[in-house]
Amino acid sequence: MSIDRSRTPRPLRDQRPRGAHPSPDWVFTQQTPPPQVNWLGWPLAVWLGLVAVATLLLIGLLAQRQIRRTLVPLEQLTAGTRSLAAGQIDARVNVHSKDEFGTLAGAFNDMAAKLGAQFHALEGLAAIDRDILASAPMDRLAQRVLDQLKALYPEADAVIVWQQNSSVFRRAILWHSGKAGKTVFDVRDVACDATAQAQWSLLQQDETVPVNAVANGNLHAMPCLRSLMPPAADWMALFPLRQNQSVRALLAIGLPAAPAPGTLQAAAELRDRLAVAFAAKDRESALIHQATHDSLTGLINRHGLLEQLDALLAPGHTTRSLALLYIDLDNFKEVNDSRGHAAGDALLRQASERLRARVQADALVARQGGDEFTVVLPQADAATAQAVAETAIRAMSEPFHLPGGDFQVGASVGIALCPQHARERDELLRCADIALYAAKAYGRGRAQLFNPKLGTEARALAALLADLRLALERGEFAVFYQPRVRASDGVVSSAEALIRWQHPQRGLLFPDAFVPLAESSGLIAPIGHWILGAACQQMADWWRSGIDVPRVSVNVSPVQLTSGDLVGQVRAALEHSGIAPSALELEITESLLVDDNQSTFAQLATLREMGVTIALDDFGTGYSSMAALRKLPIDVMKIDRSFVIDLETDTSALPSVRAIVALAQAAQLHLVAEGVETEAQASMLRELGCHELQGYLYSRPVASPQFLQVPGLRHRVPAA
């Protein structure tokens, strides 16, 4: 053991035991050598440190990259999901990795694209539905559908064709113009011939065919359909829209190639939307038609007439003038009363057909209600309006063929002109109404053009009508009598009862002043009934007083005949007065010959069988013939005064009267000439063979007390 004293010693405590044997002290030292540096180990340590640091850095970078590869796609997917949930249908995630995140991102984008397509499709359908509910025009709806088709099938061209009327189709088309990315929408009318229309009706089901099949006419489609499509289409998908067993429209899609099965389902759904649109249009049109047209005749009603007049009279309209005709049927109430409402409806339908057939093509014909019709003539003057009015009167005067026999009513017309009489709708209607009222008051069966004086006259007629309604109740009517004498000896052989009205302010009024008004207002029936009773009662009084008047003649209005109760009225008057039926003669007008009314003929036949004499008044003023005379059960014919007055001055009058006499003789009728004013006329009529004469030559119509002073009146012993 060596001890290096050069090193710093470290004394150690003497550890010897203390004892009996003393010895010198030992000294021990401990020495630690200084560290020695190994210069060969330093590079390894540095390298190992660098490796450790680099490893740590690499691990950090790899961890960061891995974290980014995980978190970034997740963040994008999360953001895309939130955007999609917020309604951003075009939201997409930009992840292109080939791992699970890329697969998930691709699935998300596909889902978003499909949702977007479905959303846009639903949005398009919703827009179409809104247009349908808003009753948008078909052109706008067609464009909506075509835009939707273009969004669904970008490479396709599309066309919608629907039928406007029997010969015109409406075509809406959306097609590529040839310029990059540009499409053209076009809508117009297309004429198709009868062959095209016939083949159009054969479209039965959805079909997808090559275009040349349509061009060659091998398809059940219009040959003109190919010309409606753009030339670039090689295939055509046809979607016919059928309603009520007929083709209403056609949706056609032009495609560059044959479509895959099931790819055109959306087009079929759009066709169904079109079907809803057309059905809605039909319902709307039906409701509008129902609101503006008369259900009985098919003519426009008052509401529709007012709308049309507003349009025609609107500022800036091309129509600068028009004529408005109010047409009212005469005696229509009697049709309903005698034949029932079914016959009245049939007459109104026939009247509407006649009016439509006999007015100009651009005329507007309306039924305002009841038996009133209106005709509007654009660009018409007074002469044109008058001519149309006369045509309408002739049309309404022809017999109407009704259940139970023909019936004649006639018509009156009031005419107003724009702008001569009025420029506003309501004022124009008022003017026509005043003119119609005047036409009916002046005798019916005539046309009256409005003039400002008619307003005053109409008010006067209204006042007269008010008085007329009370005249019977007030006892203001009186019966005057005009004698008829035998042509051979001048003896009074009968008397004609004629009504007069003792008006409290206007004095004595003759029939011409109020009978037309009574007929137009329906008051003629009770007035006629009163005259019949009064005349029969006067005959009974004369008979009891010894006045020898063999027969009394009473005029019967057509209204009384068509009412169906004339037989009962006559029987009641005869029974109440006690006179014989042979003492009563009823005069009817010649118009009944034109009105081939079996009910009227039956009533007359019944009265004749009872013993009442039937006379045909005013013969020669109508359209009578031998055939017509044979139909009517009459005993007496009266020559109208218009022929008698001209016997001395008009050379053509004598042949006319001679022909009437010959006709009466052939029919074995008793002949009476009225209107005799001179002895020369009486002599000529006597020579022609007339049996009785009547006129101012013998007496004017007089009241019953004055009738007793008539020359030629015979008396006899009064009845007990």
XYZ file of C-alpha atoms in Angstrom:
720
model
C 0.000 0.000 0.000
C 1.528 3.226 -1.039
C 0.777 6.474 0.333
C 0.926 9.522 -1.875
C 1.755 12.266 0.406
C 1.463 14.774 -2.366
C -2.197 14.430 -2.201
C -4.061 16.102 0.478
C -4.109 13.809 3.433
C -7.154 13.207 5.393
C -6.376 12.326 8.956
C -8.112 9.446 10.464
C -8.848 9.094 14.046
C -6.801 6.650 15.939
C -8.907 3.686 16.255
C -6.593 1.598 18.404
C -7.929 0.318 21.618
C -6.627 1.805 24.654
C -4.871 -0.876 26.789
C -1.932 -2.221 28.648
C 0.528 -2.279 25.945
C 1.451 1.109 24.789
C 2.773 1.632 21.283
C 3.513 4.493 18.991
C 0.529 5.975 17.218
C -0.324 4.911 13.677
C -1.504 7.468 11.247
C -3.804 6.498 8.255
C -4.690 8.832 5.399
C -7.393 8.578 2.573
C -6.717 10.262 -0.725
C -9.261 10.761 -3.667
C -7.637 11.097 -6.976
C -8.865 14.007 -9.266
C -11.198 13.094 -12.153
C -9.587 12.281 -15.423
C -11.175 13.527 -18.774
C -11.749 11.010 -21.592
C -11.624 13.076 -24.709
C -12.736 10.183 -26.941
C -16.413 10.017 -25.414
C -17.513 13.592 -26.222
C -18.576 13.120 -29.926
C -20.771 10.191 -29.075
C -22.539 12.117 -26.391
C -23.193 15.069 -28.716
C -24.479 12.805 -31.444
C -26.765 11.027 -29.082
C -28.119 14.337 -27.844
C -28.777 15.582 -31.333
C -30.472 12.374 -32.230
C -32.672 12.681 -29.210
C -33.586 16.258 -30.042
C -34.266 15.412 -33.676
C -36.337 12.484 -32.631
C -38.392 14.671 -30.390
C -38.865 17.222 -33.173
C -39.849 14.558 -35.649
C -42.292 13.067 -33.237
C -43.825 16.510 -32.695
C -44.091 17.197 -36.410
C -45.596 13.826 -37.077
C -48.035 14.270 -34.244
C -48.995 17.747 -35.476
C -49.481 16.496 -39.010
C -51.576 13.609 -37.827
C -53.641 15.895 -35.694
C -54.164 18.253 -38.653
C -55.138 15.330 -40.924
C -57.775 14.397 -38.382
C -59.038 17.732 -37.131
C -59.203 19.723 -40.417
C -61.532 17.295 -42.233
C -63.604 16.998 -39.106
C -63.838 20.786 -38.887
C -64.793 21.010 -42.557
C -67.349 18.261 -42.176
C -68.710 19.945 -39.086
C -68.895 23.326 -40.809
C -70.495 21.801 -43.894
C -73.046 19.993 -41.763
C -73.887 23.202 -39.942
C -74.199 25.132 -43.225
C -76.438 22.459 -44.678
C -78.555 22.471 -41.549
C -78.803 26.268 -41.827
C -80.326 25.958 -45.276
C -77.224 26.552 -47.413
C -78.039 23.859 -49.930
C -74.938 24.604 -52.000
C -72.596 23.908 -49.035
C -69.755 21.467 -49.897
C -66.633 20.182 -48.059
C -63.236 20.299 -49.786
C -61.647 17.046 -48.630
C -59.756 15.084 -51.262
C -57.941 12.486 -49.153
C -58.263 8.824 -49.954
C -58.923 7.788 -46.401
C -62.106 7.501 -44.448
C -62.439 11.289 -44.230
C -62.291 11.610 -47.994
C -64.919 8.913 -48.345
C -67.075 10.606 -45.761
C -66.620 13.981 -47.450
C -67.567 12.534 -50.818
C -70.681 10.985 -49.324
C -71.536 14.321 -47.685
C -71.119 16.218 -50.942
C -73.231 13.690 -52.805
C -75.907 13.938 -50.160
C -75.782 17.748 -50.264
C -76.014 17.716 -54.062
C -79.028 15.417 -53.989
C -80.646 17.489 -51.262
C -79.934 20.603 -53.298
C -81.447 19.085 -56.405
C -84.481 17.958 -54.458
C -84.770 21.354 -52.798
C -84.542 23.204 -56.097
C -87.037 20.781 -57.604
C -89.419 21.324 -54.710
C -88.816 25.051 -54.895
C -89.659 24.968 -58.595
C -92.772 22.911 -57.943
C -93.743 25.277 -55.154
C -93.356 28.221 -57.526
C -95.559 26.402 -60.039
C -98.100 25.697 -57.317
C -98.102 29.361 -56.304
C -98.721 30.363 -59.895
C -101.560 27.858 -60.096
C -103.140 29.231 -56.925
C -102.628 32.774 -58.196
C -104.340 31.860 -61.497
C -101.270 32.921 -63.462
C -101.564 32.904 -67.268
C -100.760 29.630 -68.979
C -97.808 31.214 -70.775
C -96.184 31.994 -67.438
C -96.922 28.530 -66.064
C -95.450 26.962 -69.190
C -92.261 28.961 -68.768
C -92.024 27.857 -65.132
C -92.308 24.228 -66.129
C -89.793 24.590 -68.946
C -87.302 26.339 -66.657
C -87.681 23.478 -64.223
C -87.090 20.953 -66.982
C -83.978 22.823 -68.067
C -82.657 22.684 -64.514
C -83.344 18.950 -64.326
C -82.122 18.092 -67.811
C -79.576 20.730 -68.901
C -78.883 19.103 -72.258
C -82.515 18.757 -73.216
C -84.843 20.985 -75.189
C -88.478 21.069 -74.137
C -91.806 22.137 -75.576
C -95.350 22.366 -74.201
C -98.263 22.386 -76.637
C -101.876 22.906 -75.634
C -105.047 23.373 -77.621
C -106.446 26.889 -77.757
C -109.476 26.069 -79.884
C -110.556 23.686 -82.617
C -107.816 24.755 -85.043
C -105.133 26.605 -83.091
C -102.542 25.240 -80.680
C -100.435 27.270 -78.278
C -96.759 26.322 -78.173
C -94.194 27.236 -75.514
C -90.608 26.103 -76.185
C -87.268 26.356 -74.390
C -84.251 25.361 -76.467
C -80.541 25.909 -76.976
C -79.862 28.744 -79.361
C -76.473 27.444 -80.488
C -74.624 30.145 -78.597
C -72.552 29.077 -75.647
C -74.675 28.563 -72.603
C -77.684 30.460 -73.962
C -81.267 29.206 -74.153
C -84.286 30.790 -75.786
C -87.886 30.817 -74.545
C -90.580 31.339 -77.159
C -94.372 31.132 -77.008
C -96.782 31.557 -79.916
C -99.877 30.173 -81.622
C -99.421 27.350 -84.121
C -102.046 26.327 -86.651
C -102.617 22.617 -87.161
C -104.793 21.034 -89.792
C -107.571 18.499 -89.302
C -105.191 15.554 -89.715
C -102.951 16.866 -86.970
C -105.904 17.351 -84.670
C -107.145 13.825 -85.327
C -103.724 12.325 -84.568
C -103.348 14.592 -81.560
C -106.380 12.926 -80.027
C -104.685 9.502 -80.359
C -101.923 10.249 -77.872
C -102.570 7.753 -75.105
C -99.496 7.258 -72.941
C -95.944 8.411 -72.200
C -93.489 7.388 -74.902
C -89.811 7.890 -75.706
C -89.026 7.446 -79.367
C -86.504 8.518 -81.983
C -87.348 11.797 -83.612
C -87.494 10.236 -87.072
C -90.431 8.110 -85.886
C -92.392 11.306 -85.392
C -91.151 12.830 -88.600
C -92.205 9.755 -90.587
C -95.645 9.743 -89.016
C -95.203 6.334 -87.405
C -96.102 7.616 -83.963
C -99.578 8.409 -82.717
C -98.652 12.056 -82.607
C -99.021 15.185 -84.631
C -96.986 15.224 -87.827
C -96.425 18.901 -87.128
C -94.897 18.056 -83.735
C -91.458 17.526 -85.250
C -91.529 21.022 -86.700
C -92.285 22.356 -83.241
C -89.080 20.895 -81.804
C -85.520 22.283 -82.193
C -83.519 20.449 -84.873
C -80.820 19.226 -82.480
C -83.006 16.663 -80.721
C -82.528 13.038 -81.788
C -84.878 11.500 -79.266
C -88.183 12.731 -78.051
C -89.960 11.933 -74.793
C -93.719 12.559 -75.018
C -95.916 13.112 -71.997
C -99.551 13.633 -73.076
C -101.929 15.290 -70.647
C -105.371 13.721 -70.923
C -108.486 15.147 -69.291
C -112.081 14.078 -69.771
C -111.147 11.395 -72.308
C -109.300 13.850 -74.535
C -105.769 15.196 -74.928
C -105.572 18.621 -73.361
C -101.832 19.274 -73.700
C -98.517 17.635 -74.519
C -95.141 17.952 -72.798
C -92.305 16.897 -75.127
C -88.576 16.748 -74.313
C -85.940 16.657 -77.033
C -82.848 14.692 -76.011
C -79.492 14.134 -77.737
C -79.569 10.436 -76.804
C -81.969 7.839 -75.510
C -82.576 8.442 -71.787
C -81.823 5.814 -69.177
C -84.849 4.144 -67.602
C -86.343 6.145 -64.759
C -84.467 9.365 -65.513
C -87.574 11.158 -66.810
C -89.756 10.606 -63.770
C -89.407 14.259 -62.814
C -90.739 15.250 -66.241
C -93.807 13.091 -65.665
C -94.333 14.836 -62.318
C -94.147 18.211 -64.050
C -96.729 16.985 -66.548
C -98.942 16.138 -63.601
C -98.438 19.669 -62.302
C -99.566 20.945 -65.675
C -102.637 18.752 -65.360
C -103.416 20.441 -62.048
C -102.919 23.831 -63.683
C -105.256 23.048 -66.560
C -107.835 21.599 -64.182
C -107.618 24.769 -62.086
C -107.978 26.870 -65.229
C -111.015 24.842 -66.246
C -112.603 25.298 -62.833
C -111.827 28.999 -62.889
C -113.239 29.321 -66.402
C -116.331 27.380 -65.365
C -116.874 29.654 -62.365
C -116.341 32.790 -64.461
C -118.673 31.446 -67.124
C -121.266 30.602 -64.507
C -120.988 34.082 -63.011
C -121.202 35.889 -66.344
C -123.540 33.685 -68.397
C -127.179 32.715 -68.261
C -127.574 29.031 -67.462
C -130.796 28.692 -69.470
C -129.780 30.225 -72.796
C -125.983 30.257 -72.649
C -125.956 34.000 -73.356
C -124.027 36.366 -71.129
C -126.079 37.621 -68.215
C -126.426 41.133 -66.822
C -123.145 40.896 -64.901
C -121.300 39.797 -68.013
C -123.013 42.494 -70.065
C -121.910 45.221 -67.676
C -118.325 43.955 -67.808
C -118.356 43.892 -71.603
C -119.849 47.374 -71.803
C -117.232 48.704 -69.390
C -114.529 47.284 -71.650
C -116.101 48.678 -74.832
C -116.647 52.125 -73.319
C -113.241 52.320 -71.634
C -111.009 55.247 -72.701
C -108.691 54.258 -75.515
C -110.788 51.352 -76.747
C -110.955 50.988 -80.512
C -114.765 51.028 -80.444
C -115.735 54.664 -80.978
C -119.466 54.113 -81.347
C -121.993 51.420 -80.563
C -125.702 50.781 -80.458
C -127.488 49.194 -77.517
C -130.777 47.404 -78.169
C -133.161 46.432 -75.377
C -135.480 43.665 -76.595
C -138.531 42.678 -74.564
C -140.827 39.827 -75.563
C -144.502 40.678 -75.763
C -147.057 38.423 -74.062
C -144.377 36.165 -72.583
C -146.208 36.000 -69.273
C -149.106 34.307 -71.017
C -146.805 31.493 -72.112
C -145.887 30.719 -68.527
C -149.468 31.102 -67.363
C -151.048 28.908 -70.041
C -148.283 26.402 -70.825
C -146.160 26.357 -67.714
C -142.592 27.400 -66.996
C -141.103 24.547 -69.016
C -142.711 25.958 -72.162
C -141.529 29.443 -71.189
C -137.967 28.184 -70.822
C -138.171 26.480 -74.204
C -139.379 29.722 -75.782
C -136.518 31.692 -74.222
C -133.964 29.203 -75.537
C -135.428 29.436 -79.042
C -135.503 33.239 -78.834
C -131.831 33.362 -77.857
C -130.899 31.069 -80.752
C -132.782 33.269 -83.214
C -131.093 36.412 -81.965
C -127.619 34.911 -82.186
C -128.311 33.625 -85.676
C -129.681 36.907 -87.054
C -127.318 39.551 -85.741
C -123.850 40.353 -87.036
C -120.917 38.190 -85.979
C -119.320 40.787 -83.709
C -122.575 41.634 -81.941
C -122.899 40.941 -78.236
C -126.148 39.187 -77.255
C -127.154 38.989 -73.593
C -130.130 37.973 -71.499
C -130.594 40.319 -68.581
C -133.316 38.266 -66.968
C -136.912 37.251 -67.534
C -137.903 37.902 -71.141
C -135.480 40.794 -71.702
C -132.555 40.511 -74.119
C -129.839 42.985 -74.983
C -127.858 43.319 -78.209
C -124.721 45.470 -78.411
C -123.609 46.429 -81.934
C -120.049 47.800 -82.144
C -119.420 50.540 -84.706
C -123.142 50.831 -85.508
C -125.155 53.898 -86.435
C -128.876 54.544 -86.112
C -129.749 52.984 -89.478
C -127.854 49.787 -88.694
C -129.417 49.576 -85.248
C -132.902 50.111 -86.682
C -132.348 47.372 -89.272
C -131.150 44.911 -86.629
C -134.089 45.823 -84.392
C -136.566 45.129 -87.173
C -134.826 41.825 -87.882
C -135.156 40.906 -84.214
C -138.849 41.853 -84.176
C -139.521 39.675 -87.223
C -137.593 36.818 -85.645
C -139.569 37.072 -82.415
C -142.861 37.325 -84.322
C -142.420 33.932 -85.942
C -144.234 31.077 -84.170
C -142.314 29.347 -81.409
C -142.593 25.569 -81.427
C -143.526 24.618 -77.885
C -144.992 21.581 -76.160
C -148.735 21.680 -76.711
C -148.577 23.714 -79.926
C -146.968 26.748 -81.482
C -147.086 30.130 -79.800
C -146.472 33.682 -80.990
C -145.269 36.467 -78.735
C -143.636 39.281 -80.705
C -141.151 41.796 -79.346
C -140.554 45.483 -78.716
C -137.138 47.138 -79.001
C -135.593 50.233 -77.452
C -132.451 51.654 -79.076
C -129.773 53.928 -77.611
C -126.572 55.077 -79.322
C -123.130 55.894 -77.984
C -121.928 58.629 -78.027
C -125.012 60.387 -79.434
C -127.250 59.601 -76.467
C -124.795 58.707 -73.712
C -121.121 57.940 -73.126
C -121.394 56.253 -69.739
C -122.615 52.694 -69.297
C -125.437 53.312 -66.856
C -126.740 56.315 -68.756
C -126.698 54.350 -72.011
C -128.685 51.559 -70.391
C -131.170 54.074 -69.008
C -131.707 55.615 -72.434
C -132.349 52.201 -74.002
C -134.766 51.348 -71.202
C -136.721 54.565 -71.747
C -136.886 53.858 -75.477
C -138.130 50.315 -74.829
C -140.804 51.575 -72.460
C -141.987 54.012 -75.108
C -142.014 51.292 -77.783
C -144.247 49.077 -75.648
C -146.485 51.947 -74.673
C -146.950 53.009 -78.290
C -148.312 49.647 -79.303
C -145.700 46.898 -79.014
C -144.118 45.097 -81.919
C -142.041 48.136 -82.829
C -138.585 49.631 -82.402
C -138.106 53.032 -80.786
C -134.924 55.081 -81.042
C -134.197 57.138 -77.955
C -134.593 60.896 -78.022
C -134.520 63.361 -75.133
C -138.274 63.901 -75.297
C -138.858 60.262 -74.467
C -137.751 60.917 -70.917
C -140.675 63.256 -70.431
C -142.978 60.906 -72.312
C -141.791 57.974 -70.234
C -142.610 59.831 -67.028
C -146.023 60.667 -68.454
C -146.571 57.009 -69.359
C -145.523 55.963 -65.884
C -148.095 58.338 -64.405
C -150.709 57.058 -66.835
C -149.924 53.484 -65.862
C -150.319 54.338 -62.197
C -153.755 55.779 -62.946
C -154.621 52.803 -65.135
C -153.998 50.417 -62.271
C -156.654 52.226 -60.235
C -159.124 52.992 -63.030
C -160.997 49.704 -62.798
C -161.306 49.969 -59.033
C -162.517 53.568 -59.319
C -165.098 52.713 -61.974
C -163.599 55.049 -64.559
C -164.106 52.728 -67.531
C -167.189 52.892 -69.724
C -168.438 50.799 -72.645
C -169.537 52.544 -75.820
C -171.448 50.773 -78.568
C -171.253 51.144 -82.349
C -174.039 49.606 -84.388
C -173.588 47.189 -87.288
C -176.400 47.275 -89.854
C -177.614 44.799 -92.406
C -176.253 45.788 -95.808
C -179.573 44.969 -97.451
C -181.878 47.258 -95.445
C -179.841 49.231 -92.858
C -181.489 47.589 -89.827
C -179.251 47.353 -86.749
C -178.236 43.722 -86.535
C -175.590 43.871 -83.798
C -173.468 46.231 -81.757
C -169.717 46.266 -81.072
C -168.696 47.038 -77.494
C -165.759 49.487 -77.331
C -164.056 50.634 -74.130
C -163.466 54.234 -73.119
C -161.619 55.610 -70.117
C -163.033 58.661 -68.376
C -159.735 59.915 -66.933
C -160.208 62.405 -64.055
C -157.656 64.868 -65.468
C -157.271 63.987 -69.157
C -160.911 63.494 -69.981
C -162.293 60.782 -72.239
C -159.504 58.545 -73.569
C -159.853 56.249 -76.565
C -158.397 52.703 -76.621
C -155.286 53.728 -78.567
C -154.231 55.895 -75.627
C -154.194 53.167 -72.999
C -154.878 49.662 -74.372
C -151.248 49.099 -75.522
C -150.120 50.169 -72.058
C -152.652 47.815 -70.476
C -151.392 44.952 -72.649
C -147.720 45.596 -71.854
C -148.436 45.851 -68.130
C -150.709 42.807 -67.960
C -153.738 44.865 -66.948
C -155.620 43.966 -70.115
C -156.792 40.650 -68.664
C -158.893 42.101 -65.799
C -160.050 44.981 -68.024
C -161.132 42.546 -70.747
C -162.937 40.443 -68.193
C -164.824 43.529 -67.011
C -165.797 44.552 -70.577
C -167.127 41.061 -71.261
C -169.334 41.133 -68.185
C -170.511 44.699 -68.826
C -171.441 43.990 -72.469
C -173.381 40.850 -71.561
C -175.210 42.710 -68.838
C -176.073 45.526 -71.269
C -177.494 42.995 -73.725
C -179.683 41.606 -70.951
C -180.893 45.110 -70.061
C -181.717 45.893 -73.692
C -183.562 42.626 -74.065
C -185.655 43.291 -71.000
C -186.321 46.860 -72.261
C -187.538 45.666 -75.675
C -184.498 46.889 -77.624
C -183.965 44.467 -80.489
C -180.203 44.033 -80.742
C -179.649 40.416 -81.772
C -175.996 40.229 -80.829
C -173.224 42.165 -79.055
C -169.613 41.880 -80.204
C -166.721 42.085 -77.727
C -163.034 42.327 -78.625
C -160.870 39.715 -76.964
C -157.186 40.398 -76.323
C -154.654 37.686 -77.171
C -153.654 37.859 -73.523
C -157.130 36.664 -72.518
C -156.944 33.792 -74.977
C -153.484 32.649 -73.953
C -154.399 32.814 -70.286
C -156.418 29.634 -70.820
C -159.414 30.876 -68.777
C -161.491 32.598 -71.466
C -164.085 29.802 -71.644
C -164.707 30.046 -67.921
C -165.001 33.828 -68.075
C -167.510 33.679 -70.936
C -169.594 31.021 -69.238
C -169.667 33.067 -66.020
C -170.681 36.253 -67.896
C -173.470 34.439 -69.738
C -174.786 32.847 -66.577
C -174.650 36.090 -64.597
C -176.447 38.141 -67.289
C -178.823 35.407 -68.419
C -178.375 36.033 -72.149
C -178.100 33.220 -74.656
C -174.659 32.275 -76.028
C -175.919 33.134 -79.527
C -176.290 36.756 -78.414
C -172.532 37.052 -77.845
C -169.847 37.472 -80.477
C -166.129 37.474 -79.683
C -163.728 39.269 -82.009
C -160.162 37.955 -82.246
C -157.197 39.390 -84.146
C -155.661 37.939 -87.269
C -152.338 37.376 -85.516
C -153.807 34.227 -83.973
C -153.627 32.636 -87.414
C -149.860 33.082 -87.418
C -149.645 31.855 -83.846
C -150.556 28.229 -84.423
C -151.606 27.722 -80.819
C -153.589 24.546 -80.340
C -154.713 25.606 -76.881
C -156.204 28.803 -78.326
C -157.930 26.899 -81.124
C -159.359 24.458 -78.596
C -160.824 27.284 -76.497
C -162.371 28.898 -79.553
C -163.817 25.566 -80.647
C -165.348 25.075 -77.188
C -166.891 28.555 -77.248
C -168.288 27.948 -80.714
C -169.813 24.660 -79.566
C -171.477 26.596 -76.740
C -173.161 28.792 -79.375
C -170.918 31.851 -79.147
C -170.104 33.483 -82.498
C -166.403 33.897 -83.318
C -165.344 36.790 -85.578
C -161.955 37.475 -87.175
C -161.213 41.195 -86.820
C -159.047 43.428 -89.058
C -158.767 40.824 -91.776
C -156.280 41.650 -94.528
C -153.649 43.312 -92.317
C -151.754 40.113 -91.528
C -150.720 36.874 -93.204
C -153.978 34.977 -93.439
C -154.618 32.392 -96.109
C -157.328 29.884 -96.909
C -155.356 27.149 -95.184
C -155.052 29.310 -92.064
C -158.723 30.217 -92.114
C -159.722 26.583 -92.236
C -157.755 25.888 -89.062
C -159.489 28.625 -87.072
C -163.048 27.961 -85.815
C -164.620 31.282 -86.906
C -168.036 32.373 -88.213
C -167.524 36.016 -89.165
C -164.817 37.878 -91.078
C -164.397 41.641 -90.733
C -162.724 43.635 -93.509
C -160.340 46.169 -92.032
C -161.247 49.824 -92.407
C -157.944 50.575 -94.172
C -159.267 48.782 -97.273
C -162.713 50.365 -97.066
C -161.478 53.963 -96.800
C -159.445 53.661 -100.035
C -162.237 52.199 -102.138
C -163.068 55.572 -103.716
C -159.514 56.874 -104.147
C -157.202 53.894 -104.693
C -157.776 51.709 -107.733
C -155.907 48.823 -106.093
C -158.243 48.771 -103.078
C -161.234 47.339 -104.949
C -159.390 44.198 -106.193
C -158.067 43.666 -102.682
C -161.516 43.863 -101.134
C -162.927 41.656 -103.908
C -160.261 39.019 -103.083
C -161.121 39.167 -99.371
C -164.795 38.757 -100.139
C -164.050 35.784 -102.371
C -161.957 34.217 -99.634
C -164.744 34.681 -97.077
C -167.344 33.294 -99.424
C -165.176 30.266 -100.130
C -164.872 29.705 -96.391
C -168.632 30.291 -96.012
C -168.112 33.113 -93.533
C -170.424 35.972 -92.618
C -168.777 39.148 -93.946
C -168.683 42.509 -92.127
C -167.035 45.675 -93.460
C -165.945 48.265 -90.916
C -164.936 51.867 -91.405
C -167.778 52.751 -93.789
C -168.067 56.534 -93.996
C -169.798 57.271 -97.305
C -172.777 55.926 -99.157
C -170.567 55.190 -102.142
C -168.434 52.877 -100.026
C -171.557 51.212 -98.656
C -172.915 50.707 -102.164
C -169.707 49.126 -103.414
C -169.478 46.807 -100.411
C -173.117 45.868 -100.782
C -172.543 44.951 -104.424
C -169.441 42.908 -103.508
C -171.546 40.781 -101.168
C -170.890 42.076 -97.648
C -173.578 41.112 -95.166
C -173.108 43.841 -92.530
C -171.681 47.345 -92.552
C -170.195 49.344 -89.717
C -168.844 52.884 -89.576
C -169.445 56.572 -89.044
C -171.962 56.562 -91.884
C -174.380 54.917 -89.457
C -173.136 56.043 -86.050
C -170.078 56.763 -84.011
C -169.527 54.667 -80.874
C -171.868 56.064 -78.212
C -172.815 55.362 -74.631
C -175.721 53.010 -74.032
C -178.331 55.791 -73.502
C -177.427 57.409 -76.833
C -177.411 54.053 -78.571
C -181.176 53.973 -78.212
C -181.348 56.896 -80.700
C -179.422 55.121 -83.441
C -181.330 54.975 -86.734
C -182.401 51.510 -87.761
C -182.707 50.243 -84.222
C -185.835 48.122 -83.842
C -187.983 47.804 -80.782
C -190.224 45.025 -79.705
C -192.422 44.167 -76.799
C -190.290 43.992 -73.654
C -189.800 40.565 -72.196
C -191.973 39.798 -69.204
